[in-house]
Amino acid sequence: MYKTNPGYFLAFLGKISLVRTLELGDTMGMPFKKLLYYLTKLRNRIFFPLFTLYVLFAAYIALYIEPQTFDTYLTAIYWVLTTLATVGFGDYAPVTQQGQAFTIVLYITGIGLVSVFIGKMLKIVHVLDKLKVGGKMKYTGKNHIILIGWSDKSQLAIKEILKSDKSIDIVIIDELENAPMVEKQLYYVRGDATDEETLYQANLPEAKGVIIFADQITQDKYATKDPLLVDGKTLLIATAITSIEEKLNTPIHVTAEVVYQKHIRLFQRVKVDEFIPTQEMISHAAVRSLFSHGVTNMYSELMSSQYEEAMYEISKQKEWKTYRDAFKDLLNKGATLVADRGDLHINQKLDEPIPEDAQLFVICDKETLTKINPDYKPTR
């Protein structure tokens, strides 16, 4: 006779149960796996609502058991949260046996939930930070500046923008794996700037303006073989922006870097408001500096915010009828009128009336600018 060990028998039954479960899963196939996957996702989605209900229900029970200790429902919620967080200030405590027994239950069931809650919150913060650094989050702010293309020039542009206005947000669009810089007001969107979805992710319709820099990689590797490749990509990006402008009927100020000046004519069918100086224009300025010493210094002072004197746009005043009126009034205030849009020949038509849509530019310091435009607020 063989003796049967009860432990072996139970283990044998357990194996049979496990095999039956696996066979059931194999029989059900994909629907069973999908059900498990759905339950896992559902657990993550309903955890926070269930945790909230748990706190509210526990507070209700505490108030029901000891109304003399917890005079209001808010007080009961406060006590439950301090108990679950193991803070225990001691300002409120159950005095009845029922209340003390409920507190023990609260300790056993609730502290584990709080740990899970804190862990999930930390995980969410980590995921959000990872999405932000990886450029996967949509920017939802307004009146920001979008820089398309990362290079040394865009890095210098960021520094110049922050010098001019420390409160403005900057959104970079590029295809780098992670954000190229970490700044408080700097945001990153990873994607192809010729794709409208990427532009919407940077909230293009609400932007103050866009600067398109020539693609640095294409410029370094392929510009010598085919100059059209560099400006061609810039043209495609400008076309995508123009398409959004036309769809939403929203004007967006676009400044583009065109490497070869002869390609500017190709941008006639897209809306590009201004062009960054091209290679030919920079070469021209370098040559002019040999014949007129100090030209490049003057250009740097006008274009950079690190100097006291700079070029600013001002609005037309009601009392100015002609350019002469504006010129004299501004001169008395310490500013010099130099241009209306791209027209630098103001001194040759002082007696002509100023059009209503004039875009006047002056050279002055920020203190003088605040006198001319009271709404202007200098950055600190």
Coordinates of C-alpha atoms in Angstrom, one line a residue, residues 47 50-59 61 79-81 83-86 99-117:
F47 CA -7.5 54.8 -9.7
L50 CA -11.6 55.6 -6.7
F51 CA -9.0 57.2 -4.4
T52 CA -11.1 60.4 -4.2
L53 CA -14.3 58.4 -3.5
Y54 CA -12.4 56.4 -0.8
V55 CA -11.4 59.6 1.0
L56 CA -14.9 61.2 0.7
F57 CA -16.6 58.0 1.9
A58 CA -14.1 57.5 4.8
A59 CA -14.7 61.1 5.9
I61 CA -18.1 57.4 8.0
W79 CA -8.6 64.2 9.5
V80 CA -8.8 61.4 6.9
L81 CA -6.1 63.0 4.8
T83 CA -4.3 60.1 8.9
L84 CA -3.6 58.6 5.5
A85 CA -0.5 60.7 5.1
T86 CA 0.7 59.6 8.5
G99 CA -14.0 55.5 15.9
Q100 CA -10.7 53.9 17.0
A101 CA -11.6 50.6 15.3
F102 CA -12.4 52.6 12.1
T103 CA -9.1 54.3 12.4
I104 CA -7.3 50.9 12.4
V105 CA -9.2 49.9 9.3
L106 CA -8.2 53.2 7.7
Y107 CA -4.5 52.6 8.5
I108 CA -4.6 49.1 7.0
T109 CA -6.5 49.9 3.8
G110 CA -5.6 53.5 3.2
I111 CA -1.9 54.0 3.7
G112 CA -1.1 51.6 0.9
L113 CA -3.4 53.6 -1.4
V114 CA -1.6 56.8 -0.5
S115 CA 1.8 55.2 -1.4
V116 CA 0.4 54.1 -4.7
F117 CA -1.1 57.6 -5.2

